[in-house]
Tab-separated table of C-alpha atoms and ligand atoms in Angstrom:
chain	number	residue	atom	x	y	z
I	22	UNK	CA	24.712	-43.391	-1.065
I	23	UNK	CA	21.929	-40.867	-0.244
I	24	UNK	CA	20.764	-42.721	3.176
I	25	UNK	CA	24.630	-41.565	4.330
I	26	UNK	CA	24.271	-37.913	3.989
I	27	UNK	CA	23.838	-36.712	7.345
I	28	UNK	CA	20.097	-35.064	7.837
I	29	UNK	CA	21.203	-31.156	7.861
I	30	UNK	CA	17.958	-29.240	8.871
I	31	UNK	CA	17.113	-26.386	5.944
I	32	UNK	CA	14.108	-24.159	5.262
I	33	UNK	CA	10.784	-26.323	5.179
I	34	UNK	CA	9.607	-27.008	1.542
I	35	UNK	CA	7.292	-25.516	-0.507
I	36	UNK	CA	5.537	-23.461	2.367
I	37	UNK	CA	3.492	-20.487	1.170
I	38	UNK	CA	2.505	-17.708	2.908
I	39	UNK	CA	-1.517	-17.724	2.910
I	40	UNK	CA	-3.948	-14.669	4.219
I	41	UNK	CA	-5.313	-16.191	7.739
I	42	UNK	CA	-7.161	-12.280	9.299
I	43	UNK	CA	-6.947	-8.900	7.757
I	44	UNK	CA	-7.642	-5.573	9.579
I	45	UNK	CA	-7.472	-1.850	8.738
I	46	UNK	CA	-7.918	1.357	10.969
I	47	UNK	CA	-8.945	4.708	9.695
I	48	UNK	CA	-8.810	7.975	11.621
I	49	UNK	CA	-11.538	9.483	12.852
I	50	UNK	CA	-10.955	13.041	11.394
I	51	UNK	CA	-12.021	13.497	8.303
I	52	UNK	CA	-11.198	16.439	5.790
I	53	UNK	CA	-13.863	17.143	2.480
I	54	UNK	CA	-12.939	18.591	-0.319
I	55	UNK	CA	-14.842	22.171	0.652
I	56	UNK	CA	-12.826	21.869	3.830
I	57	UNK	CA	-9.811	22.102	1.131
I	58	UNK	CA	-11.082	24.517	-0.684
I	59	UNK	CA	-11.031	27.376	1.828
I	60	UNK	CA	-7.313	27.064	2.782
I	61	UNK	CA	-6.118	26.085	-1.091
I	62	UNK	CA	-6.444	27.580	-4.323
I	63	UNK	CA	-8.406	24.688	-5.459
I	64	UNK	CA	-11.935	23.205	-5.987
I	65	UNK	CA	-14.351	20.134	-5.131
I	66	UNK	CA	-14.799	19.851	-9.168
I	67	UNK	CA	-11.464	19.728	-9.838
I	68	UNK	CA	-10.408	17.357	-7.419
I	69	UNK	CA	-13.393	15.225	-8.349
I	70	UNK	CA	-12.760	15.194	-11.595
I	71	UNK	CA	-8.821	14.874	-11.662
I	72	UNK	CA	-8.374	12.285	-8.942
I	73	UNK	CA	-11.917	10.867	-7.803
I	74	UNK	CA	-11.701	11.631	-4.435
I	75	UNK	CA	-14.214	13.262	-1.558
I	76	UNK	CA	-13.356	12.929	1.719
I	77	UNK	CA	-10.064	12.062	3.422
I	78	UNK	CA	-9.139	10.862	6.994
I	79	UNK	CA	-6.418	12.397	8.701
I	80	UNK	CA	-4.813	12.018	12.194
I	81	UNK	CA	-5.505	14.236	14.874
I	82	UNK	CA	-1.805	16.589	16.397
I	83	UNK	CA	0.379	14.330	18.595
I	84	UNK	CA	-0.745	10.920	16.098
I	85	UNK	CA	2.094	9.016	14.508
I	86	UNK	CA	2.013	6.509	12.170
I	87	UNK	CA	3.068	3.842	14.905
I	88	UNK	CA	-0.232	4.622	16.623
I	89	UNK	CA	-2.451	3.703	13.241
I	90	UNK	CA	-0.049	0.238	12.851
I	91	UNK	CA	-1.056	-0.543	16.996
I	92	UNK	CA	-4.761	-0.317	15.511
I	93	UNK	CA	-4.648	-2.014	12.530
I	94	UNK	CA	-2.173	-5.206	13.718
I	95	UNK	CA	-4.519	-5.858	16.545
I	96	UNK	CA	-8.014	-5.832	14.440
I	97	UNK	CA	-5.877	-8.512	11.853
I	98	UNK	CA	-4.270	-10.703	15.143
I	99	UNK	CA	-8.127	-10.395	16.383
I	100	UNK	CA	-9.085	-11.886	13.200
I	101	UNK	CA	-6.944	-14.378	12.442
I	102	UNK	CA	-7.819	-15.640	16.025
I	103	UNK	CA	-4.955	-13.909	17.806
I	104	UNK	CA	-2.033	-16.582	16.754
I	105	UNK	CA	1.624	-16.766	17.954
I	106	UNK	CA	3.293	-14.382	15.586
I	107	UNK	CA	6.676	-14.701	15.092
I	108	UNK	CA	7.557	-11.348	13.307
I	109	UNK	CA	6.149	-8.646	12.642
I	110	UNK	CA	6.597	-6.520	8.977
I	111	UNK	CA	5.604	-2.686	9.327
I	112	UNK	CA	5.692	-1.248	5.789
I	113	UNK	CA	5.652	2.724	5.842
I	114	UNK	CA	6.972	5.576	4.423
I	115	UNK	CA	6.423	7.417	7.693
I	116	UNK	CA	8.639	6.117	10.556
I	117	UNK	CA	8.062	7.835	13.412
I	118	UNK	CA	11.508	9.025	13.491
I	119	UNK	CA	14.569	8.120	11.040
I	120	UNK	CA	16.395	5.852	14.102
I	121	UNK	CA	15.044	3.392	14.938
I	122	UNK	CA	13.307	1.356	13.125
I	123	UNK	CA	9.190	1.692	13.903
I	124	UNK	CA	8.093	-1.909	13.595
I	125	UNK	CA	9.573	-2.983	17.111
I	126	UNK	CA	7.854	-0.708	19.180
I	127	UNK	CA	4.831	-1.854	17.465
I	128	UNK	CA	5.633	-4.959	17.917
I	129	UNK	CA	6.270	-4.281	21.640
I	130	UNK	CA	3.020	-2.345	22.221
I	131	UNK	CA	0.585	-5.422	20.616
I	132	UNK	CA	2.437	-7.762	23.366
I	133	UNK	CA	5.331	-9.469	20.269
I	134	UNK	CA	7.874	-8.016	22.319
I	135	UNK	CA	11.611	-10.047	21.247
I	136	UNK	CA	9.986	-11.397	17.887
I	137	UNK	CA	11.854	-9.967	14.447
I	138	UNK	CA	10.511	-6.704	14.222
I	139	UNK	CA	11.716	-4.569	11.333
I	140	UNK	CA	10.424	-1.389	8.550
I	141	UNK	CA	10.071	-2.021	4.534
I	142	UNK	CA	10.834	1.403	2.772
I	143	UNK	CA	8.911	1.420	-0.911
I	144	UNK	CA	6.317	3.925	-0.304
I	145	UNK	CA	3.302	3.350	-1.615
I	146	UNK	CA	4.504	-0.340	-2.921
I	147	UNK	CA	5.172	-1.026	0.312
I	148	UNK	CA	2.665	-3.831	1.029
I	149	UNK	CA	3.478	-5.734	-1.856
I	150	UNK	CA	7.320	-5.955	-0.997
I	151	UNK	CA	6.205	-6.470	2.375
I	152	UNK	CA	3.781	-9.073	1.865
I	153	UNK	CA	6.639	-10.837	-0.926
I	154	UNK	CA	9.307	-9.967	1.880
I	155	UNK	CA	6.841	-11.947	4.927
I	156	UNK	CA	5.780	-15.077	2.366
I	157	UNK	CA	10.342	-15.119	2.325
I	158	UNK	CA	10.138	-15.077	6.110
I	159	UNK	CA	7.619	-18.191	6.368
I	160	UNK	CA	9.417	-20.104	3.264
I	161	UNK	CA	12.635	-19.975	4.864
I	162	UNK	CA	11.051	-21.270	8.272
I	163	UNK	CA	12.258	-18.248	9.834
I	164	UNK	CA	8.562	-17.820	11.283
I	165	UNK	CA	5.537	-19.876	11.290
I	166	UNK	CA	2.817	-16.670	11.329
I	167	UNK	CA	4.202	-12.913	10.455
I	168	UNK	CA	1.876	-9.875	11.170
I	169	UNK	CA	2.583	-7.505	8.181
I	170	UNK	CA	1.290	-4.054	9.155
I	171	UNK	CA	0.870	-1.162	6.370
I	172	UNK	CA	0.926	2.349	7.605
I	173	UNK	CA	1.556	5.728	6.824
I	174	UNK	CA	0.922	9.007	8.467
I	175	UNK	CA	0.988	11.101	5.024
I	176	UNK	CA	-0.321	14.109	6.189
I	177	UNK	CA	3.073	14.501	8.431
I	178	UNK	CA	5.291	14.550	5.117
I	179	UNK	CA	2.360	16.780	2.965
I	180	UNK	CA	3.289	20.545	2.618
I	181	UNK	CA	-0.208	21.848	3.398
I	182	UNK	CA	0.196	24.679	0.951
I	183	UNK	CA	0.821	22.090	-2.269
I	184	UNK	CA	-2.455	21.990	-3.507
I	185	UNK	CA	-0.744	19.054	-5.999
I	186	UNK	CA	-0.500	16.510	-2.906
I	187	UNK	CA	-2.427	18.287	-0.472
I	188	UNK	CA	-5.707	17.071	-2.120
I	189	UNK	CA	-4.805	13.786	-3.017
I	190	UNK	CA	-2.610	12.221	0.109
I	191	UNK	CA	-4.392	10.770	3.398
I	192	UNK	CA	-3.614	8.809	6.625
I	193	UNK	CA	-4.477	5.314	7.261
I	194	UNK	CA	-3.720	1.571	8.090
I	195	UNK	CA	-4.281	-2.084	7.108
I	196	UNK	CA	-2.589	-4.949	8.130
I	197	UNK	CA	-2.889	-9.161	7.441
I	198	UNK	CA	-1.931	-12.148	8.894
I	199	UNK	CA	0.163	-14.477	7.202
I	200	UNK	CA	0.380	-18.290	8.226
I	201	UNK	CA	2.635	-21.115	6.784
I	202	UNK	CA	0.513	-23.226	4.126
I	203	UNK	CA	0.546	-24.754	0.983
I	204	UNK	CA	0.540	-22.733	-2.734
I	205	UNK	CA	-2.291	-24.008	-3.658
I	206	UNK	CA	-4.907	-22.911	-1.022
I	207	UNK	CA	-6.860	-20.196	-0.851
I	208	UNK	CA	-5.432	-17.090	0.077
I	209	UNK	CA	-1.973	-18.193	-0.859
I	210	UNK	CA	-0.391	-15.308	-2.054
I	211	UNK	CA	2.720	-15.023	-4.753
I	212	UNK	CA	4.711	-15.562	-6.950
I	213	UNK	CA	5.688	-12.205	-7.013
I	214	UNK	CA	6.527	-9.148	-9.716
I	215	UNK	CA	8.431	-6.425	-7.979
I	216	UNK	CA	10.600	-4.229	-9.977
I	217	UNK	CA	12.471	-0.564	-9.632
I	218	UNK	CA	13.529	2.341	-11.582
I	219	UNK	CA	16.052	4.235	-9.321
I	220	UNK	CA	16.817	6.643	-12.100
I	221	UNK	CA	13.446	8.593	-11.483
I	222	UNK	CA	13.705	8.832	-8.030
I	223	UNK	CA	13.488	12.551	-7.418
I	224	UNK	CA	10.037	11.781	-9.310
I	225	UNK	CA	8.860	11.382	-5.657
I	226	UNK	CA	11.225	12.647	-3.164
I	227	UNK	CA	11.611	14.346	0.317
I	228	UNK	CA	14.640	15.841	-0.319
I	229	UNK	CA	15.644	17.063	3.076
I	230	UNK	CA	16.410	14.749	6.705
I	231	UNK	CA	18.219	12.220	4.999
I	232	UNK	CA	22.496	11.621	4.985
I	233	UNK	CA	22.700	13.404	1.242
I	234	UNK	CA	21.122	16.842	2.461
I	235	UNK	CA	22.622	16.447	5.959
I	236	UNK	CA	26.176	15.886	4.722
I	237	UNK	CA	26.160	18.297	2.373
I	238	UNK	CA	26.489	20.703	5.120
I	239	UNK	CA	23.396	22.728	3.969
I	240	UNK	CA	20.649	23.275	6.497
I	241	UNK	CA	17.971	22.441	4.520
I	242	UNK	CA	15.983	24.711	1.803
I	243	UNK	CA	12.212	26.424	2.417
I	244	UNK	CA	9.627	23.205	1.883
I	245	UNK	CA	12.421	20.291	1.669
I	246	UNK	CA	10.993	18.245	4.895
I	247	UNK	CA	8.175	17.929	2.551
I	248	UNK	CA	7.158	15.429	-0.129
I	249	UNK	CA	6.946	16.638	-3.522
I	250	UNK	CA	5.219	14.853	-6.405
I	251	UNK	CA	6.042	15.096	-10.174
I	252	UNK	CA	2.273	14.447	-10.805
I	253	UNK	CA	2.328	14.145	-14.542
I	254	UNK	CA	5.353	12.367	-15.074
I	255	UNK	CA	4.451	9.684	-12.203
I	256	UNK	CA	0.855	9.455	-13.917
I	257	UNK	CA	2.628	7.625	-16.958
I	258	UNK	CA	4.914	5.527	-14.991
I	259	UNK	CA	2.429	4.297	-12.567
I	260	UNK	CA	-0.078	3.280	-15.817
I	261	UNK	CA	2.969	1.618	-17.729
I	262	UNK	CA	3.865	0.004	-14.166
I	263	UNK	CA	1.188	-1.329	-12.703
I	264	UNK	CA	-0.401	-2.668	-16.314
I	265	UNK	CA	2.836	-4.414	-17.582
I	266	UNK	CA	3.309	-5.782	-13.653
I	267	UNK	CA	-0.405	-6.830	-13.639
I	268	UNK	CA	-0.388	-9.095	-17.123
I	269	UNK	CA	3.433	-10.611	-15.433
I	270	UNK	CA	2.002	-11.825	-12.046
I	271	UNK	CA	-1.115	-12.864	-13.795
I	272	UNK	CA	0.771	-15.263	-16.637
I	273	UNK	CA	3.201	-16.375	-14.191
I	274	UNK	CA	0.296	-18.277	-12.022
I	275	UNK	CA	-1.449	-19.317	-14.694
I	276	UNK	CA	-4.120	-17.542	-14.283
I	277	UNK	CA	-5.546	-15.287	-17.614
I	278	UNK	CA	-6.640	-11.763	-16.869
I	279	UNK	CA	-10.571	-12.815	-17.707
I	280	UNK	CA	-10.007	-15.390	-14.500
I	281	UNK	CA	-9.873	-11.839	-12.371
I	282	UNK	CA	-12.841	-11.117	-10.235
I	283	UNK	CA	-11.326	-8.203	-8.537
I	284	UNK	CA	-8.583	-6.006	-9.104
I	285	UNK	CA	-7.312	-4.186	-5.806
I	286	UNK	CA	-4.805	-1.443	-7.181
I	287	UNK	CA	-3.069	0.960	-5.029
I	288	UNK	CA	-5.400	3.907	-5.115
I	289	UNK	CA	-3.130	6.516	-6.403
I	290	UNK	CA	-5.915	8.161	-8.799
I	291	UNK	CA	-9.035	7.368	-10.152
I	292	UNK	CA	-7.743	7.693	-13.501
I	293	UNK	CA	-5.179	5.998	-13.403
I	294	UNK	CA	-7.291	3.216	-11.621
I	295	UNK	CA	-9.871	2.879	-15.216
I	296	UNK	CA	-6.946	3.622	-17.538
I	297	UNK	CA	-4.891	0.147	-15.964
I	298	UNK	CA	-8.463	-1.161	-15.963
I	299	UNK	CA	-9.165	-0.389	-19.070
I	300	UNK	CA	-5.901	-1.896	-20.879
I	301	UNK	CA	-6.098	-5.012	-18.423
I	302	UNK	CA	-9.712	-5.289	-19.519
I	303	UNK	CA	-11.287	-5.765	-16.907
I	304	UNK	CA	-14.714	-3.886	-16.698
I	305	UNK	CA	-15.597	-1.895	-13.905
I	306	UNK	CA	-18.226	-4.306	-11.695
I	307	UNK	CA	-14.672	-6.106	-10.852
I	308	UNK	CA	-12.205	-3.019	-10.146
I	309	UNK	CA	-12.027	-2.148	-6.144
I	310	UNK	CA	-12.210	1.609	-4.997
I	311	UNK	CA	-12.264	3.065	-1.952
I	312	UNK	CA	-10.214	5.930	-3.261
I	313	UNK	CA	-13.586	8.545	-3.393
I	314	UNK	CA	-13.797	8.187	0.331
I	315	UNK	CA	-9.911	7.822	1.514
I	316	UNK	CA	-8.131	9.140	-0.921
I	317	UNK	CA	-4.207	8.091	-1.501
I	318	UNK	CA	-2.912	6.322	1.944
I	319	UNK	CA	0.344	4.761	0.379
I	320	UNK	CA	1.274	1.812	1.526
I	321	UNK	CA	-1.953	1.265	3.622
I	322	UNK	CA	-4.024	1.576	-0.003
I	323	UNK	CA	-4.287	-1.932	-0.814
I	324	UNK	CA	-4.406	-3.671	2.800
I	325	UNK	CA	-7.363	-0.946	3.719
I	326	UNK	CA	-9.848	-1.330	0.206
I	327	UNK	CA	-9.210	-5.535	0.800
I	328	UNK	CA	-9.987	-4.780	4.157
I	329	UNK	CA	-13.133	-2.732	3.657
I	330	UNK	CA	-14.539	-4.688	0.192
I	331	UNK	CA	-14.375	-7.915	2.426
I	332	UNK	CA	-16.201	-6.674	4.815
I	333	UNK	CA	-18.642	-4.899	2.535
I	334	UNK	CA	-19.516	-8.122	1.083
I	335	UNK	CA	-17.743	-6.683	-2.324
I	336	UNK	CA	-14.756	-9.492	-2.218
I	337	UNK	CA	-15.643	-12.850	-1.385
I	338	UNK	CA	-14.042	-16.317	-0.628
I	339	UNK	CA	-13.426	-17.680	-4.315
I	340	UNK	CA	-12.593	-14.612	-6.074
I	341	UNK	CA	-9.923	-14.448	-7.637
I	342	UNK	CA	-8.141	-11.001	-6.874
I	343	UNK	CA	-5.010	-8.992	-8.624
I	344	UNK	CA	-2.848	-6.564	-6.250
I	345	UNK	CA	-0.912	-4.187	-7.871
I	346	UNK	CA	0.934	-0.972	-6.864
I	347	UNK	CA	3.728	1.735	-7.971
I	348	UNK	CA	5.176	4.589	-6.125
I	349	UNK	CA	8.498	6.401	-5.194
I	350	UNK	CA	11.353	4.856	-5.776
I	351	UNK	CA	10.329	4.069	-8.513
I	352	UNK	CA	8.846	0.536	-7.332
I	353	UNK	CA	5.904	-1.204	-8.460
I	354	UNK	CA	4.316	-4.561	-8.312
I	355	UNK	CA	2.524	-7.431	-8.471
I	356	UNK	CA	0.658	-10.422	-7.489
I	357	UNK	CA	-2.367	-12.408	-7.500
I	358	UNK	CA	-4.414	-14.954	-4.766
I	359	UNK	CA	-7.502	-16.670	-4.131
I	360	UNK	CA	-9.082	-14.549	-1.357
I	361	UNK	CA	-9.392	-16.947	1.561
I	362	UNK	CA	-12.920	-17.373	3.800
I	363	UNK	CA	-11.378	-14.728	6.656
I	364	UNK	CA	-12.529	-12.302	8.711
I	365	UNK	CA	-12.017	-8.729	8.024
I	366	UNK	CA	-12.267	-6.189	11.075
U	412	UT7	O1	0.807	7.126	-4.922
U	412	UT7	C1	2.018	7.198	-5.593
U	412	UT7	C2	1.836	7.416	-7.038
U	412	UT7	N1	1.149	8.653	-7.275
U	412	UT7	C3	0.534	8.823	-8.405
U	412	UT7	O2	0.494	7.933	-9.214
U	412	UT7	C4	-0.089	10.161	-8.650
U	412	UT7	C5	0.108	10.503	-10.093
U	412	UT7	N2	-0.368	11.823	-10.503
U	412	UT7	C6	-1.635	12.280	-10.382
U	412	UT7	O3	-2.485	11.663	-9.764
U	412	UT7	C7	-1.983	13.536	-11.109
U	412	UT7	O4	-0.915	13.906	-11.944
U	412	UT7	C8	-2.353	14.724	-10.197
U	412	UT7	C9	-3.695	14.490	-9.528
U	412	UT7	C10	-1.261	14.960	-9.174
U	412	UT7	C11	-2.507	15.998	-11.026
U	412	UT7	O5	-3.475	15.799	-12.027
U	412	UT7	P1	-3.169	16.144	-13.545
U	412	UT7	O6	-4.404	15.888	-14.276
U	412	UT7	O7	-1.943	15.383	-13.937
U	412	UT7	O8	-2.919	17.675	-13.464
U	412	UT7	P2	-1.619	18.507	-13.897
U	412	UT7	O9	-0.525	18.308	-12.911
U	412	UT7	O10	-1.339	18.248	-15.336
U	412	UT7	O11	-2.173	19.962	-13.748
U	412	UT7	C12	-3.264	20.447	-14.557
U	412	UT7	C13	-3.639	21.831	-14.052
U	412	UT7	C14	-2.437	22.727	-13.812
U	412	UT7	O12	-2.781	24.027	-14.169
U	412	UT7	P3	-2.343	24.632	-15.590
U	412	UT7	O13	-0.833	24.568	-15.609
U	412	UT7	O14	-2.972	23.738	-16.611
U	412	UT7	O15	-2.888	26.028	-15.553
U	412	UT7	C15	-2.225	22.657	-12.336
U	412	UT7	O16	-1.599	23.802	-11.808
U	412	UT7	O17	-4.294	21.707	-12.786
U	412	UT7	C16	-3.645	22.568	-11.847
U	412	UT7	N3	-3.784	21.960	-10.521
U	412	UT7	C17	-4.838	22.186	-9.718
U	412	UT7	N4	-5.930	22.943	-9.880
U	412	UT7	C18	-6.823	22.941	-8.868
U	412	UT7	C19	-2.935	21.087	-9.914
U	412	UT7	N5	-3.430	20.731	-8.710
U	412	UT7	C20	-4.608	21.423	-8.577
U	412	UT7	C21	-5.584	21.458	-7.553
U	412	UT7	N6	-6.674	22.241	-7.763
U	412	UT7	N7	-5.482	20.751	-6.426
């Protein structure tokens, strides 16, 4: 009976999405923390000591975050060997306006022009969705290779006088290369723990620019165009999140948390960084930081320290590596691959 079912042509099965280039772009300017302390009440101890972080790049006046996802998509198309994409993912929490969408003039200015080209809102788990919402792309055979681009110009949505996020917050940009392959090859990434907590979402919020302030009919209040940061309260969630998230994706590939080589968190705080760590146990020769020298970069975190330990020489084709993020929304996340033998530029 089967041979008379007509052939109906569905998604291709079982294709993964696996890592084939990564690529990351900083820029140039960089601000220390004695550069903070003279405009902020505020100090290079403290700042050490309560988030483990130096030095921070930031763009230069007339920069937008479309200009650091140009950067970074072309160093991952250069290497993965420049292949035909056919989308392109730009995950950021800083469009470069509300309307349209960022990702297809992005697309348009690294040559993809009339591919899928579309944003992924989840702040600074933006990759992660992004990288789960690309690996959907290539299952359903929507697209054979998908650029995923992670950007975010921070420092545009900072209110320079909050020493809270002033210190911590950055600019920067990573993106990868996904292909169509199978689950079981290196640099295969998923299955996939995403999760959200809507409830706390004034936890992390820009309360003005968007249809509830604007049809309220209330110009908006002193400092609302500006992020603001419960930093306490988001402290414990982003622990709780990224731990239990961590032990999900690792259980659900079989994998067992002593099979991690290297675990490449979102780089929210240095503390928060050893205290997951710590109750993952993983010691700290096999933790990933770039957070001393970059500081927070949202959703380009993760994309930028893979980017920078590969090329370092500090993640290597074999290990086994553990992504995991949490951020506004509240979303968070999870997942775990076998980082490929790519190039990282
Ligand atoms: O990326 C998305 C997810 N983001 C996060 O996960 C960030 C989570 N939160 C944090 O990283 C931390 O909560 C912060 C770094 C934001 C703050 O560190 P904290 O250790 O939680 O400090 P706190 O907010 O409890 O403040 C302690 C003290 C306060 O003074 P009092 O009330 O004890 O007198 C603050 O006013 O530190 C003060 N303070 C500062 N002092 C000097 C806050 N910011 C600063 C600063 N310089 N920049």
């Amino acid at each position: 009976m089967a041979d008379s079912v007509p052939a109906v042509a569905g998604p291709p099965q079982g294709r993964a999405a696996v890592i084939a280039g990564i690529g990351s772009y900083l820029p140039p300017d960089i601000v220390t923390n004695r550069d903070l302390e003279v405009r902020l009440d505020t100090s290079d101890a403290w700042i050490r000591s309560r988030t483990g972080i130096a030095t921070r790049h930031v763009i230069s006046p007339g920069t937008a975050t479309s200009d650091l996802a140009v950067e970074a998509g072309r160093r991952a198309l250069t290497a993965a060997g420049d292949p035909v994409v056919g989308a392109v993912v730009l995950a950021t929490t800083t469009p470069d306006r509300p309307c349209p969408a960022t990702a297809p003039d992005v697309a348009a200015r690294l040559g993809l022009t009339g591919v899928p080209a579309f944003d992924v809102a989840a702040v600074c788990t933006g990759f992660l969705y992004g990288l789960a919402t690309a690996a959907g792309l290539i299952a359903a055979g929507t697209a054979d290779q998908v650029l995923l681009i992670a950007a975010d110009a921070f420092t545009t949505i900072i209110d320079p006088t909050d020493r809270t996020t002033a210190v911590i917050f950055a600019d920067g940009a990573g993106a990868v290369v996904l292909r169509a392959g199978a689950a079981d090859e290196p640099g295969a990434v998923g299955p996939f723990v995403l999760g959200s907590d809507g409830t706390s979402h004034d936890l992390i919020t820009v309360p003005a620019g968007g249809s509830r302030q604007r049809s309220s009919g209330r110009p908006a209040g002193p400092g609302e165009e500006y992020f603001r940061m419960h930093g306490r309260e988001t402290y414990r969630h982003a622990v709780t999140r990224m731990t239990e998230a961590s032990r999900e994706a690792v259980r659900r590939t079989g994998r067992r948390l002593e099979d991690i080589d290297r675990l490449a968190a979102h780089q929210a705080n240095a503390r928060i960084l050893a205290t997951v760590a710590e109750r993952l146990g993983i010691p700290a020769e096999r933790q990933l930081s770039n957070i001393e020298r970059v500081g927070n970069t949202g959703v380009a975190s993760i994309p930028l320290l893979l980017a920078q330990a590969a090329a370092e020489g500090r993640l290597r084709p074999g290990h086994q590596v553990l992504l995991t993020a949490f951020g506004g929304g509240l979303a968070w996340g999870a997942t775990t691959l076998e980082w490929p033998d790519v190039k990282a530029l």
